[in-house]
mmCIF file of C-alpha atoms in Angstrom:
data_model
loop_
_atom_site.group_PDB
_atom_site.id
_atom_site.type_symbol
_atom_site.label_atom_id
_atom_site.label_comp_id
_atom_site.label_asym_id
_atom_site.label_seq_id
_atom_site.Cartn_x
_atom_site.Cartn_y
_atom_site.Cartn_z
ATOM 1 C CA UNK X 451 -8.295 37.615 -8.683
ATOM 2 C CA UNK X 452 -5.199 37.431 -6.453
ATOM 3 C CA UNK X 453 -1.902 35.949 -7.590
ATOM 4 C CA UNK X 454 -2.447 32.598 -5.875
ATOM 5 C CA UNK X 455 -5.916 32.034 -7.295
ATOM 6 C CA UNK X 456 -4.703 33.151 -10.741
ATOM 7 C CA UNK X 457 -1.978 30.524 -10.590
ATOM 8 C CA UNK X 458 -4.326 27.753 -9.445
ATOM 9 C CA UNK X 459 -6.972 28.577 -11.982
ATOM 10 C CA UNK X 460 -4.597 27.721 -14.786
ATOM 11 C CA UNK X 461 -4.765 24.020 -13.733
ATOM 12 C CA UNK X 462 -7.384 22.660 -16.020
ATOM 13 C CA UNK X 463 -6.346 19.041 -16.694
ATOM 14 C CA UNK X 464 -9.303 17.516 -14.820
ATOM 15 C CA UNK X 465 -11.715 19.783 -16.656
ATOM 16 C CA UNK X 466 -10.291 18.629 -20.028
ATOM 17 C CA UNK X 467 -10.588 14.943 -19.088
ATOM 18 C CA UNK X 468 -14.218 15.455 -17.970
ATOM 19 C CA UNK X 469 -15.020 17.240 -21.237
ATOM 20 C CA UNK X 470 -13.524 14.249 -23.093
ATOM 21 C CA UNK X 471 -15.608 11.876 -21.000
ATOM 22 C CA UNK X 472 -12.586 10.086 -19.656
ATOM 23 C CA UNK X 473 -12.190 11.460 -16.140
ATOM 24 C CA UNK X 474 -11.664 8.390 -13.895
ATOM 25 C CA UNK X 475 -11.391 9.791 -10.348
ATOM 26 C CA UNK X 476 -13.806 10.317 -7.368
ATOM 27 C CA UNK X 477 -16.349 7.902 -8.664
ATOM 28 C CA UNK X 478 -19.131 7.861 -5.959
ATOM 29 C CA UNK X 479 -19.787 4.351 -4.593
ATOM 30 C CA UNK X 480 -23.310 3.995 -3.178
ATOM 31 C CA UNK X 481 -22.931 0.565 -1.605
ATOM 32 C CA UNK X 482 -20.567 -1.400 0.635
ATOM 33 C CA UNK X 483 -16.942 -2.056 -0.510
ATOM 34 C CA UNK X 484 -17.275 -5.559 -1.870
ATOM 35 C CA UNK X 485 -16.579 -7.573 -5.023
ATOM 36 C CA UNK X 486 -19.545 -5.685 -6.579
ATOM 37 C CA UNK X 487 -20.281 -2.069 -5.905
ATOM 38 C CA UNK X 488 -23.033 0.357 -7.073
ATOM 39 C CA UNK X 489 -22.077 3.615 -8.814
ATOM 40 C CA UNK X 490 -24.763 5.870 -10.201
ATOM 41 C CA UNK X 491 -27.218 3.022 -9.697
ATOM 42 C CA UNK X 492 -25.134 0.664 -11.814
ATOM 43 C CA UNK X 493 -23.630 -2.553 -10.418
ATOM 44 C CA UNK X 494 -19.986 -3.079 -11.427
ATOM 45 C CA UNK X 495 -17.350 -5.561 -10.458
ATOM 46 C CA UNK X 496 -14.712 -4.130 -8.121
ATOM 47 C CA UNK X 497 -11.199 -4.872 -9.245
ATOM 48 C CA UNK X 498 -9.703 -1.723 -7.787
ATOM 49 C CA UNK X 499 -9.761 -2.488 -4.067
ATOM 50 C CA UNK X 500 -6.849 -3.051 -1.631
ATOM 51 C CA UNK X 501 -8.984 -5.251 0.663
ATOM 52 C CA UNK X 502 -7.001 -8.358 -0.378
ATOM 53 C CA UNK X 503 -8.709 -10.730 2.110
ATOM 54 C CA UNK X 504 -12.160 -9.253 1.440
ATOM 55 C CA UNK X 505 -12.782 -8.376 5.119
ATOM 56 C CA UNK X 506 -14.595 -5.076 4.813
ATOM 57 C CA UNK X 507 -17.922 -6.867 5.000
ATOM 58 C CA UNK X 508 -16.988 -9.659 7.361
ATOM 59 C CA UNK X 509 -19.638 -9.759 10.092
ATOM 60 C CA UNK X 510 -17.121 -10.046 12.896
ATOM 61 C CA UNK X 511 -15.236 -6.912 11.644
ATOM 62 C CA UNK X 512 -18.434 -4.885 11.440
ATOM 63 C CA UNK X 513 -19.733 -6.047 14.747
ATOM 64 C CA UNK X 514 -16.466 -5.258 16.472
ATOM 65 C CA UNK X 515 -16.508 -1.716 15.137
ATOM 66 C CA UNK X 516 -20.153 -1.243 16.204
ATOM 67 C CA UNK X 517 -19.432 -2.468 19.690
ATOM 68 C CA UNK X 518 -16.416 -0.183 20.020
ATOM 69 C CA UNK X 519 -18.608 2.793 19.171
ATOM 70 C CA UNK X 520 -21.100 1.709 21.850
ATOM 71 C CA UNK X 521 -18.438 1.441 24.457
ATOM 72 C CA UNK X 522 -15.931 4.230 23.565
ATOM 73 C CA UNK X 523 -17.919 6.619 21.344
ATOM 74 C CA UNK X 524 -17.025 7.783 17.870
ATOM 75 C CA UNK X 525 -13.633 9.441 18.600
ATOM 76 C CA UNK X 526 -10.963 10.031 21.124
ATOM 77 C CA UNK X 527 -10.946 13.873 20.990
ATOM 78 C CA UNK X 528 -7.242 14.120 21.322
ATOM 79 C CA UNK X 529 -3.778 12.709 20.434
ATOM 80 C CA UNK X 530 -2.281 9.464 21.745
ATOM 81 C CA UNK X 531 0.212 11.624 23.598
ATOM 82 C CA UNK X 532 -2.426 13.223 25.779
ATOM 83 C CA UNK X 533 -5.999 12.034 26.212
ATOM 84 C CA UNK X 534 -6.359 9.778 23.191
ATOM 85 C CA UNK X 535 -4.903 6.428 24.301
ATOM 86 C CA UNK X 536 -7.512 3.678 24.905
ATOM 87 C CA UNK X 537 -6.862 0.255 26.326
ATOM 88 C CA UNK X 538 -7.794 -1.227 22.930
ATOM 89 C CA UNK X 539 -4.977 0.819 21.244
ATOM 90 C CA UNK X 540 -2.462 -0.752 23.545
ATOM 91 C CA UNK X 541 -3.932 -4.259 23.205
ATOM 92 C CA UNK X 542 -3.848 -4.146 19.353
ATOM 93 C CA UNK X 543 -0.289 -2.792 19.326
ATOM 94 C CA UNK X 544 0.935 -5.780 21.497
ATOM 95 C CA UNK X 545 -0.828 -8.216 19.133
ATOM 96 C CA UNK X 546 0.660 -6.525 16.012
ATOM 97 C CA UNK X 547 4.173 -6.581 17.375
ATOM 98 C CA UNK X 548 3.810 -10.310 18.071
ATOM 99 C CA UNK X 549 2.224 -10.810 14.662
ATOM 100 C CA UNK X 550 5.142 -9.313 12.673
ATOM 101 C CA UNK X 551 7.791 -10.630 15.041
ATOM 102 C CA UNK X 552 8.919 -7.515 16.868
ATOM 103 C CA UNK X 553 9.031 -6.432 20.508
ATOM 104 C CA UNK X 554 6.712 -3.475 20.416
ATOM 105 C CA UNK X 555 4.519 -1.349 18.072
ATOM 106 C CA UNK X 556 2.573 1.902 17.921
ATOM 107 C CA UNK X 557 -0.436 2.752 15.855
ATOM 108 C CA UNK X 558 -1.043 5.935 13.902
ATOM 109 C CA UNK X 559 -4.217 7.374 12.425
ATOM 110 C CA UNK X 560 -3.246 6.515 8.833
ATOM 111 C CA UNK X 561 -0.504 4.516 7.084
ATOM 112 C CA UNK X 562 0.716 7.745 5.401
ATOM 113 C CA UNK X 563 1.385 9.224 8.742
ATOM 114 C CA UNK X 564 3.462 6.271 9.842
ATOM 115 C CA UNK X 565 5.906 6.694 7.004
ATOM 116 C CA UNK X 566 5.865 10.479 7.046
ATOM 117 C CA UNK X 567 6.404 10.616 10.781
ATOM 118 C CA UNK X 568 8.874 7.753 11.308
ATOM 119 C CA UNK X 569 11.169 8.376 8.371
ATOM 120 C CA UNK X 570 11.401 12.093 8.956
ATOM 121 C CA UNK X 571 12.518 11.795 12.598
ATOM 122 C CA UNK X 572 14.496 8.592 12.964
ATOM 123 C CA UNK X 573 17.808 9.732 11.399
ATOM 124 C CA UNK X 574 19.841 12.895 11.860
ATOM 125 C CA UNK X 575 21.665 15.493 9.741
ATOM 126 C CA UNK X 576 24.779 13.472 9.350
ATOM 127 C CA UNK X 577 22.979 10.232 8.622
ATOM 128 C CA UNK X 578 21.673 8.634 5.371
ATOM 129 C CA UNK X 579 18.301 7.552 3.964
ATOM 130 C CA UNK X 580 18.632 5.092 1.124
ATOM 131 C CA UNK X 581 15.457 4.437 -0.816
ATOM 132 C CA UNK X 582 14.002 2.511 -3.875
ATOM 133 C CA UNK X 583 13.025 4.971 -6.695
ATOM 134 C CA UNK X 584 9.446 3.479 -6.818
ATOM 135 C CA UNK X 585 8.733 3.528 -3.082
ATOM 136 C CA UNK X 586 5.302 4.717 -2.055
ATOM 137 C CA UNK X 587 4.552 8.419 -1.974
ATOM 138 C CA UNK X 588 4.318 8.312 1.879
ATOM 139 C CA UNK X 589 7.888 7.133 2.093
ATOM 140 C CA UNK X 590 9.069 9.763 -0.289
ATOM 141 C CA UNK X 591 7.253 12.416 1.756
ATOM 142 C CA UNK X 592 8.943 11.206 4.948
ATOM 143 C CA UNK X 593 12.338 11.365 3.148
ATOM 144 C CA UNK X 594 11.634 14.910 1.943
ATOM 145 C CA UNK X 595 10.915 15.999 5.519
ATOM 146 C CA UNK X 596 14.163 14.558 6.886
ATOM 147 C CA UNK X 597 17.395 16.459 7.319
ATOM 148 C CA UNK X 598 19.453 13.407 6.481
ATOM 149 C CA UNK X 599 21.316 12.860 3.157
ATOM 150 C CA UNK X 600 18.973 11.129 0.626
ATOM 151 C CA UNK X 601 20.264 8.563 -1.727
ATOM 152 C CA UNK X 602 17.947 6.892 -4.255
ATOM 153 C CA UNK X 603 18.708 3.547 -5.898
ATOM 154 C CA UNK X 604 17.292 1.978 -9.024
ATOM 155 C CA UNK X 605 14.189 -0.101 -8.550
ATOM 156 C CA UNK X 606 15.050 -3.455 -6.921
ATOM 157 C CA UNK X 607 18.595 -3.133 -8.281
ATOM 158 C CA UNK X 608 21.078 -4.456 -5.700
ATOM 159 C CA UNK X 609 24.066 -3.218 -7.663
ATOM 160 C CA UNK X 610 22.632 0.241 -7.594
ATOM 161 C CA UNK X 611 21.899 -0.037 -3.943
ATOM 162 C CA UNK X 612 25.407 -1.079 -3.123
ATOM 163 C CA UNK X 613 26.897 1.842 -5.032
ATOM 164 C CA UNK X 614 24.714 4.218 -2.895
ATOM 165 C CA UNK X 615 25.765 2.506 0.297
ATOM 166 C CA UNK X 616 29.421 2.872 -0.724
ATOM 167 C CA UNK X 617 28.871 6.698 -0.710
ATOM 168 C CA UNK X 618 27.977 6.666 2.959
ATOM 169 C CA UNK X 619 30.258 7.465 5.817
ATOM 170 C CA UNK X 620 30.688 3.984 7.498
ATOM 171 C CA UNK X 621 30.441 5.487 10.994
ATOM 172 C CA UNK X 622 27.035 7.120 10.363
ATOM 173 C CA UNK X 623 23.496 5.719 10.404
ATOM 174 C CA UNK X 624 22.256 4.277 7.103
ATOM 175 C CA UNK X 625 18.590 3.368 6.870
ATOM 176 C CA UNK X 626 17.390 1.502 3.734
ATOM 177 C CA UNK X 627 13.680 2.093 3.232
ATOM 178 C CA UNK X 628 11.660 -0.124 0.784
ATOM 179 C CA UNK X 629 8.209 -1.342 0.104
ATOM 180 C CA UNK X 630 7.841 -5.116 0.684
ATOM 181 C CA UNK X 631 5.345 -5.269 -2.215
ATOM 182 C CA UNK X 632 5.394 -2.325 -4.592
ATOM 183 C CA UNK X 633 1.889 -0.914 -4.744
ATOM 184 C CA UNK X 634 1.649 -0.121 -8.416
ATOM 185 C CA UNK X 635 3.879 -2.660 -10.083
ATOM 186 C CA UNK X 636 2.991 -5.529 -7.856
ATOM 187 C CA UNK X 637 6.497 -6.926 -7.681
ATOM 188 C CA UNK X 638 8.257 -7.940 -4.482
ATOM 189 C CA UNK X 639 11.362 -6.296 -2.951
ATOM 190 C CA UNK X 640 14.522 -8.338 -3.049
ATOM 191 C CA UNK X 641 14.680 -8.489 0.823
ATOM 192 C CA UNK X 642 17.364 -11.187 0.888
ATOM 193 C CA UNK X 643 19.572 -9.012 -1.302
ATOM 194 C CA UNK X 644 18.867 -5.938 0.776
ATOM 195 C CA UNK X 645 19.594 -7.723 4.011
ATOM 196 C CA UNK X 646 22.946 -9.010 2.562
ATOM 197 C CA UNK X 647 24.049 -5.537 1.714
ATOM 198 C CA UNK X 648 22.738 -4.040 4.969
ATOM 199 C CA UNK X 649 24.988 -6.524 6.836
ATOM 200 C CA UNK X 650 27.973 -5.738 4.598
ATOM 201 C CA UNK X 651 27.659 -1.966 5.139
ATOM 202 C CA UNK X 652 26.280 -1.900 8.665
ATOM 203 C CA UNK X 653 22.970 -0.384 7.517
ATOM 204 C CA UNK X 654 19.479 -0.650 9.016
ATOM 205 C CA UNK X 655 16.322 -1.617 7.168
ATOM 206 C CA UNK X 656 12.689 -0.397 7.255
ATOM 207 C CA UNK X 657 10.132 -2.336 5.219
ATOM 208 C CA UNK X 658 6.684 -1.017 4.359
ATOM 209 C CA UNK X 659 4.337 -3.989 4.547
ATOM 210 C CA UNK X 660 1.231 -2.138 3.542
ATOM 211 C CA UNK X 661 0.610 -4.536 0.557
ATOM 212 C CA UNK X 662 2.488 -7.482 2.018
ATOM 213 C CA UNK X 663 0.548 -8.190 5.150
ATOM 214 C CA UNK X 664 -2.473 -10.415 4.543
ATOM 215 C CA UNK X 665 -0.859 -11.581 1.296
ATOM 216 C CA UNK X 666 2.561 -13.103 2.039
ATOM 217 C CA UNK X 667 4.055 -15.122 4.840
ATOM 218 C CA UNK X 668 2.608 -17.507 7.465
ATOM 219 C CA UNK X 669 -1.009 -16.389 8.132
ATOM 220 C CA UNK X 670 -0.317 -13.284 6.186
ATOM 221 C CA UNK X 671 2.505 -11.934 8.267
ATOM 222 C CA UNK X 672 4.166 -10.198 5.317
ATOM 223 C CA UNK X 673 7.190 -10.319 3.016
ATOM 224 C CA UNK X 674 9.695 -10.202 5.906
ATOM 225 C CA UNK X 675 8.186 -13.421 7.206
ATOM 226 C CA UNK X 676 7.907 -14.851 3.700
ATOM 227 C CA UNK X 677 11.712 -14.458 3.176
ATOM 228 C CA UNK X 678 12.575 -15.439 6.661
ATOM 229 C CA UNK X 679 14.351 -12.109 7.272
ATOM 230 C CA UNK X 680 12.212 -10.625 10.103
ATOM 231 C CA UNK X 681 15.126 -10.598 12.528
ATOM 232 C CA UNK X 682 17.317 -8.807 10.023
ATOM 233 C CA UNK X 683 14.731 -6.031 9.411
ATOM 234 C CA UNK X 684 14.773 -3.249 12.035
ATOM 235 C CA UNK X 685 11.437 -1.619 11.384
ATOM 236 C CA UNK X 686 8.187 -3.110 9.944
ATOM 237 C CA UNK X 687 5.468 -0.798 8.861
ATOM 238 C CA UNK X 688 1.883 -1.818 8.192
ATOM 239 C CA UNK X 689 -1.461 -0.166 7.398
ATOM 240 C CA UNK X 690 -5.012 -0.926 8.444
ATOM 241 C CA UNK X 691 -6.600 0.156 5.169
ATOM 242 C CA UNK X 692 -5.768 -2.884 3.095
ATOM 243 C CA UNK X 693 -6.050 -6.427 4.497
ATOM 244 C CA UNK X 694 -7.079 -5.134 7.898
ATOM 245 C CA UNK X 695 -10.272 -3.580 6.399
ATOM 246 C CA UNK X 696 -10.084 -0.475 8.467
ATOM 247 C CA UNK X 697 -8.179 2.867 8.676
ATOM 248 C CA UNK X 698 -4.823 3.540 10.419
ATOM 249 C CA UNK X 699 -1.331 2.153 10.492
ATOM 250 C CA UNK X 700 1.509 0.943 12.683
ATOM 251 C CA UNK X 701 5.177 0.660 13.066
ATOM 252 C CA UNK X 702 6.860 -2.242 14.843
ATOM 253 C CA UNK X 703 10.435 -2.538 16.017
ATOM 254 C CA UNK X 704 12.479 -3.161 19.153
ATOM 255 C CA UNK X 705 11.408 -1.487 22.385
ATOM 256 C CA UNK X 706 14.020 1.235 22.315
ATOM 257 C CA UNK X 707 13.168 2.283 18.751
ATOM 258 C CA UNK X 708 9.442 2.407 19.589
ATOM 259 C CA UNK X 709 10.087 4.323 22.747
ATOM 260 C CA UNK X 710 12.050 6.951 20.728
ATOM 261 C CA UNK X 711 9.313 7.161 18.039
ATOM 262 C CA UNK X 712 6.562 7.459 20.617
ATOM 263 C CA UNK X 713 8.204 10.664 21.861
ATOM 264 C CA UNK X 714 9.480 12.117 18.578
ATOM 265 C CA UNK X 715 7.291 11.232 15.561
ATOM 266 C CA UNK X 716 5.309 14.347 15.000
ATOM 267 C CA UNK X 717 2.545 12.742 12.998
ATOM 268 C CA UNK X 718 1.960 10.584 16.032
ATOM 269 C CA UNK X 719 2.264 13.158 18.761
ATOM 270 C CA UNK X 720 0.286 15.882 17.011
ATOM 271 C CA UNK X 721 -2.472 13.933 15.286
ATOM 272 C CA UNK X 722 -5.801 12.852 16.676
ATOM 273 C CA UNK X 723 -5.887 9.287 17.896
ATOM 274 C CA UNK X 724 -7.134 6.450 15.665
ATOM 275 C CA UNK X 725 -10.847 5.976 16.294
ATOM 276 C CA UNK X 726 -12.237 3.197 18.493
ATOM 277 C CA UNK X 727 -14.147 1.669 15.525
ATOM 278 C CA UNK X 728 -11.036 1.569 13.405
ATOM 279 C CA UNK X 729 -8.928 -0.076 16.070
ATOM 280 C CA UNK X 730 -11.572 -2.664 16.907
ATOM 281 C CA UNK X 731 -12.124 -3.498 13.237
ATOM 282 C CA UNK X 732 -8.421 -3.968 12.724
ATOM 283 C CA UNK X 733 -8.273 -6.165 15.760
ATOM 284 C CA UNK X 734 -11.133 -8.359 14.505
ATOM 285 C CA UNK X 735 -9.461 -8.574 11.110
ATOM 286 C CA UNK X 736 -6.290 -9.845 12.729
ATOM 287 C CA UNK X 737 -8.345 -12.593 14.466
ATOM 288 C CA UNK X 738 -9.669 -13.662 11.048
ATOM 289 C CA UNK X 739 -6.238 -13.649 9.431
ATOM 290 C CA UNK X 740 -5.013 -15.982 12.206
ATOM 291 C CA UNK X 741 -8.064 -18.234 12.243
ATOM 292 C CA UNK X 742 -9.233 -18.398 8.588
ATOM 293 C CA UNK X 743 -6.201 -19.488 6.529
ATOM 294 C CA UNK X 744 -8.491 -20.541 3.699
ATOM 295 C CA UNK X 745 -8.833 -16.821 2.777
ATOM 296 C CA UNK X 746 -5.218 -16.435 2.047
ATOM 297 C CA UNK X 747 -5.233 -19.751 0.113
ATOM 298 C CA UNK X 748 -8.206 -18.554 -1.936
ATOM 299 C CA UNK X 749 -6.514 -15.263 -2.717
ATOM 300 C CA UNK X 750 -3.540 -17.064 -4.124
ATOM 301 C CA UNK X 751 -5.627 -19.511 -6.126
ATOM 302 C CA UNK X 752 -7.306 -16.514 -7.760
ATOM 303 C CA UNK X 753 -4.053 -14.611 -8.140
ATOM 304 C CA UNK X 754 -2.336 -17.471 -9.980
ATOM 305 C CA UNK X 755 -5.352 -18.009 -12.189
ATOM 306 C CA UNK X 756 -5.488 -14.245 -13.162
ATOM 307 C CA UNK X 757 -1.722 -14.054 -13.737
ATOM 308 C CA UNK X 758 -1.895 -17.077 -16.119
ATOM 309 C CA UNK X 759 -4.953 -15.618 -17.874
ATOM 310 C CA UNK X 760 -3.288 -12.237 -18.480
ATOM 311 C CA UNK X 761 -0.083 -13.909 -19.709
ATOM 312 C CA UNK X 762 -1.891 -16.174 -22.063
ATOM 313 C CA UNK X 763 -3.809 -13.375 -23.659
ATOM 314 C CA UNK X 764 -0.483 -11.467 -24.127
ATOM 315 C CA UNK X 765 -0.966 -8.585 -21.738
ATOM 316 C CA UNK X 766 2.148 -6.794 -20.551
ATOM 317 C CA UNK X 767 2.048 -7.244 -16.768
ATOM 318 C CA UNK X 768 5.689 -6.618 -15.803
ATOM 319 C CA UNK X 769 7.336 -8.531 -12.985
ATOM 320 C CA UNK X 770 4.258 -8.875 -10.732
ATOM 321 C CA UNK X 771 3.703 -12.091 -8.800
ATOM 322 C CA UNK X 772 1.076 -10.728 -6.426
ATOM 323 C CA UNK X 773 -2.735 -9.854 -6.360
ATOM 324 C CA UNK X 774 -1.659 -6.452 -7.697
ATOM 325 C CA UNK X 775 -1.517 -6.856 -11.526
ATOM 326 C CA UNK X 776 -0.353 -3.907 -13.596
ATOM 327 C CA UNK X 777 -1.753 -3.873 -17.208
ATOM 328 C CA UNK X 778 0.661 -1.581 -19.006
ATOM 329 C CA UNK X 779 -0.930 0.831 -21.553
ATOM 330 C CA UNK X 780 1.890 3.371 -21.875
ATOM 331 C CA UNK X 781 -0.308 6.218 -22.835
ATOM 332 C CA UNK X 782 -2.115 8.611 -20.430
ATOM 333 C CA UNK X 783 -5.206 9.319 -22.510
ATOM 334 C CA UNK X 784 -5.589 5.802 -23.705
ATOM 335 C CA UNK X 785 -5.361 4.547 -20.148
ATOM 336 C CA UNK X 786 -8.213 6.850 -19.137
ATOM 337 C CA UNK X 787 -10.266 5.750 -22.175
ATOM 338 C CA UNK X 788 -9.835 2.045 -21.414
ATOM 339 C CA UNK X 789 -10.747 2.554 -17.729
ATOM 340 C CA UNK X 790 -14.010 4.193 -18.935
ATOM 341 C CA UNK X 791 -14.689 1.412 -21.517
ATOM 342 C CA UNK X 792 -14.121 -1.178 -18.828
ATOM 343 C CA UNK X 793 -16.471 0.677 -16.487
ATOM 344 C CA UNK X 794 -19.071 0.739 -19.196
ATOM 345 C CA UNK X 795 -18.623 -2.982 -19.450
ATOM 346 C CA UNK X 796 -19.241 -3.340 -15.709
ATOM 347 C CA UNK X 797 -15.646 -3.466 -14.395
ATOM 348 C CA UNK X 798 -14.029 -0.962 -11.968
ATOM 349 C CA UNK X 799 -10.229 -0.710 -12.264
ATOM 350 C CA UNK X 800 -7.813 2.077 -11.304
ATOM 351 C CA UNK X 801 -5.692 4.132 -13.742
ATOM 352 C CA UNK X 802 -2.124 4.881 -12.832
ATOM 353 C CA UNK X 803 -0.762 7.715 -14.975
ATOM 354 C CA UNK X 804 1.916 10.399 -14.818
ATOM 355 C CA UNK X 805 3.094 11.809 -12.430
ATOM 356 C CA UNK X 806 2.386 8.706 -10.283
ATOM 357 C CA UNK X 807 4.495 6.819 -12.879
ATOM 358 C CA UNK X 808 6.532 8.013 -15.865
ATOM 359 C CA UNK X 809 4.371 8.869 -18.852
ATOM 360 C CA UNK X 810 5.775 5.842 -20.744
ATOM 361 C CA UNK X 811 4.816 3.531 -17.925
ATOM 362 C CA UNK X 812 1.094 4.326 -17.505
ATOM 363 C CA UNK X 813 -1.022 1.299 -16.553
ATOM 364 C CA UNK X 814 -4.255 -0.068 -15.284
ATOM 365 C CA UNK X 815 -4.015 -1.480 -11.735
ATOM 366 C CA UNK X 816 -6.084 -4.691 -11.572
ATOM 367 C CA UNK X 817 -6.305 -6.025 -7.926
ATOM 368 C CA UNK X 818 -7.869 -9.157 -6.438
ATOM 369 C CA UNK X 819 -9.736 -10.027 -3.248
ATOM 370 C CA UNK X 820 -10.058 -13.454 -1.715
ATOM 371 C CA UNK X 821 -13.849 -13.026 -1.999
ATOM 372 C CA UNK X 822 -13.989 -12.645 -5.799
ATOM 373 C CA UNK X 823 -15.628 -15.583 -7.529
ATOM 374 C CA UNK X 824 -14.021 -17.412 -10.458
ATOM 375 C CA UNK X 825 -17.064 -16.347 -12.608
ATOM 376 C CA UNK X 826 -16.441 -12.637 -11.777
ATOM 377 C CA UNK X 827 -12.749 -13.095 -12.646
ATOM 378 C CA UNK X 828 -13.559 -14.854 -15.900
ATOM 379 C CA UNK X 829 -15.935 -12.103 -16.871
ATOM 380 C CA UNK X 830 -13.223 -9.458 -16.243
ATOM 381 C CA UNK X 831 -10.640 -11.365 -18.192
ATOM 382 C CA UNK X 832 -12.947 -11.724 -21.212
ATOM 383 C CA UNK X 833 -13.892 -8.041 -21.183
ATOM 384 C CA UNK X 834 -10.282 -6.936 -20.834
ATOM 385 C CA UNK X 835 -9.203 -9.160 -23.671
ATOM 386 C CA UNK X 836 -11.974 -7.780 -25.944
ATOM 387 C CA UNK X 837 -11.161 -4.148 -25.202
ATOM 388 C CA UNK X 838 -7.362 -4.556 -25.404
ATOM 389 C CA UNK X 839 -7.667 -6.222 -28.755
ATOM 390 C CA UNK X 840 -9.803 -3.360 -30.023
ATOM 391 C CA UNK X 841 -6.949 -0.927 -29.055
ATOM 392 C CA UNK X 842 -4.248 -3.245 -30.450
ATOM 393 C CA UNK X 843 -2.657 -3.817 -27.118
ATOM 394 C CA UNK X 844 -2.614 -7.575 -27.541
#
């Protein structure tokens, strides 16, 4: 065995979890992604999806994807830079820019590629990237790839952010990068506070709206719209894999910024173009966001009901005020065990453990869709209460 294989063979954490019967990953779903899914022939309630508006099975979304395949085929066989730009790419980008209140936008093949490509190229060696310590991994990866000075501030702590901004050369570019909704904790960025400090220190702002679009703002336009700070935020990022019920991502900004990114973001230039079906599905989902406001209303009715339910039973849910509800366990192995016990009870939830979070912050991520029924939610709340009591968590 060579040295590389010898090193990698020592990683046996998954094998140990499997042997203990608590391995929670790569569960094979045999059905559509809905409020109920089938795994190993068993129907379970899905409370682990990011499809907040429940559009993955909407007939208009599916039909749009099918029609796109009929017209354009299954792929573009090249990058956007060369032969992979379709008219529907450009049409959707114009709609997305208008939707989030910016002049222009470009779409990428995944949301991860947006953050990795944009953040890594937009600032230079003498500039600064200032970021929240619990930003998404894709943001962190983009920051790692950048040659700029990196400054991390404590989560949603404006005093900490200001201290980092004070370290920056006032004549250099300072880009503050934050999630709008933090994907594991479910809390919302203090965008008004960030905007205030950005103005004070002449900094720019990029907001990742992956979990904000379809959830916050008028017709689901995101947290920037929710707080009324769209004009103060320079770059708005979004993904198609959550509320848009598809695959891909985009960045929206002023025309000059988008022109620069179109010719410099390596994950855009050197990646295959987003598939016709994905673009068409996202476009149809956007139509539904604009024309079916009752979905967003339904999502918030369920969210408030669930938040009240978890608080009343005594669960520790942190500062969330969104359809992402963290149920803190604070123990890796116990988190895995409870995920398995909930699955046995017919409920699919996601474990979030170290290194995704600190070992003392492990949690179960419970997330809602507008298409969940109150009966499904009640069943989940009752099962969680029973299992949490058995483990003395409440």
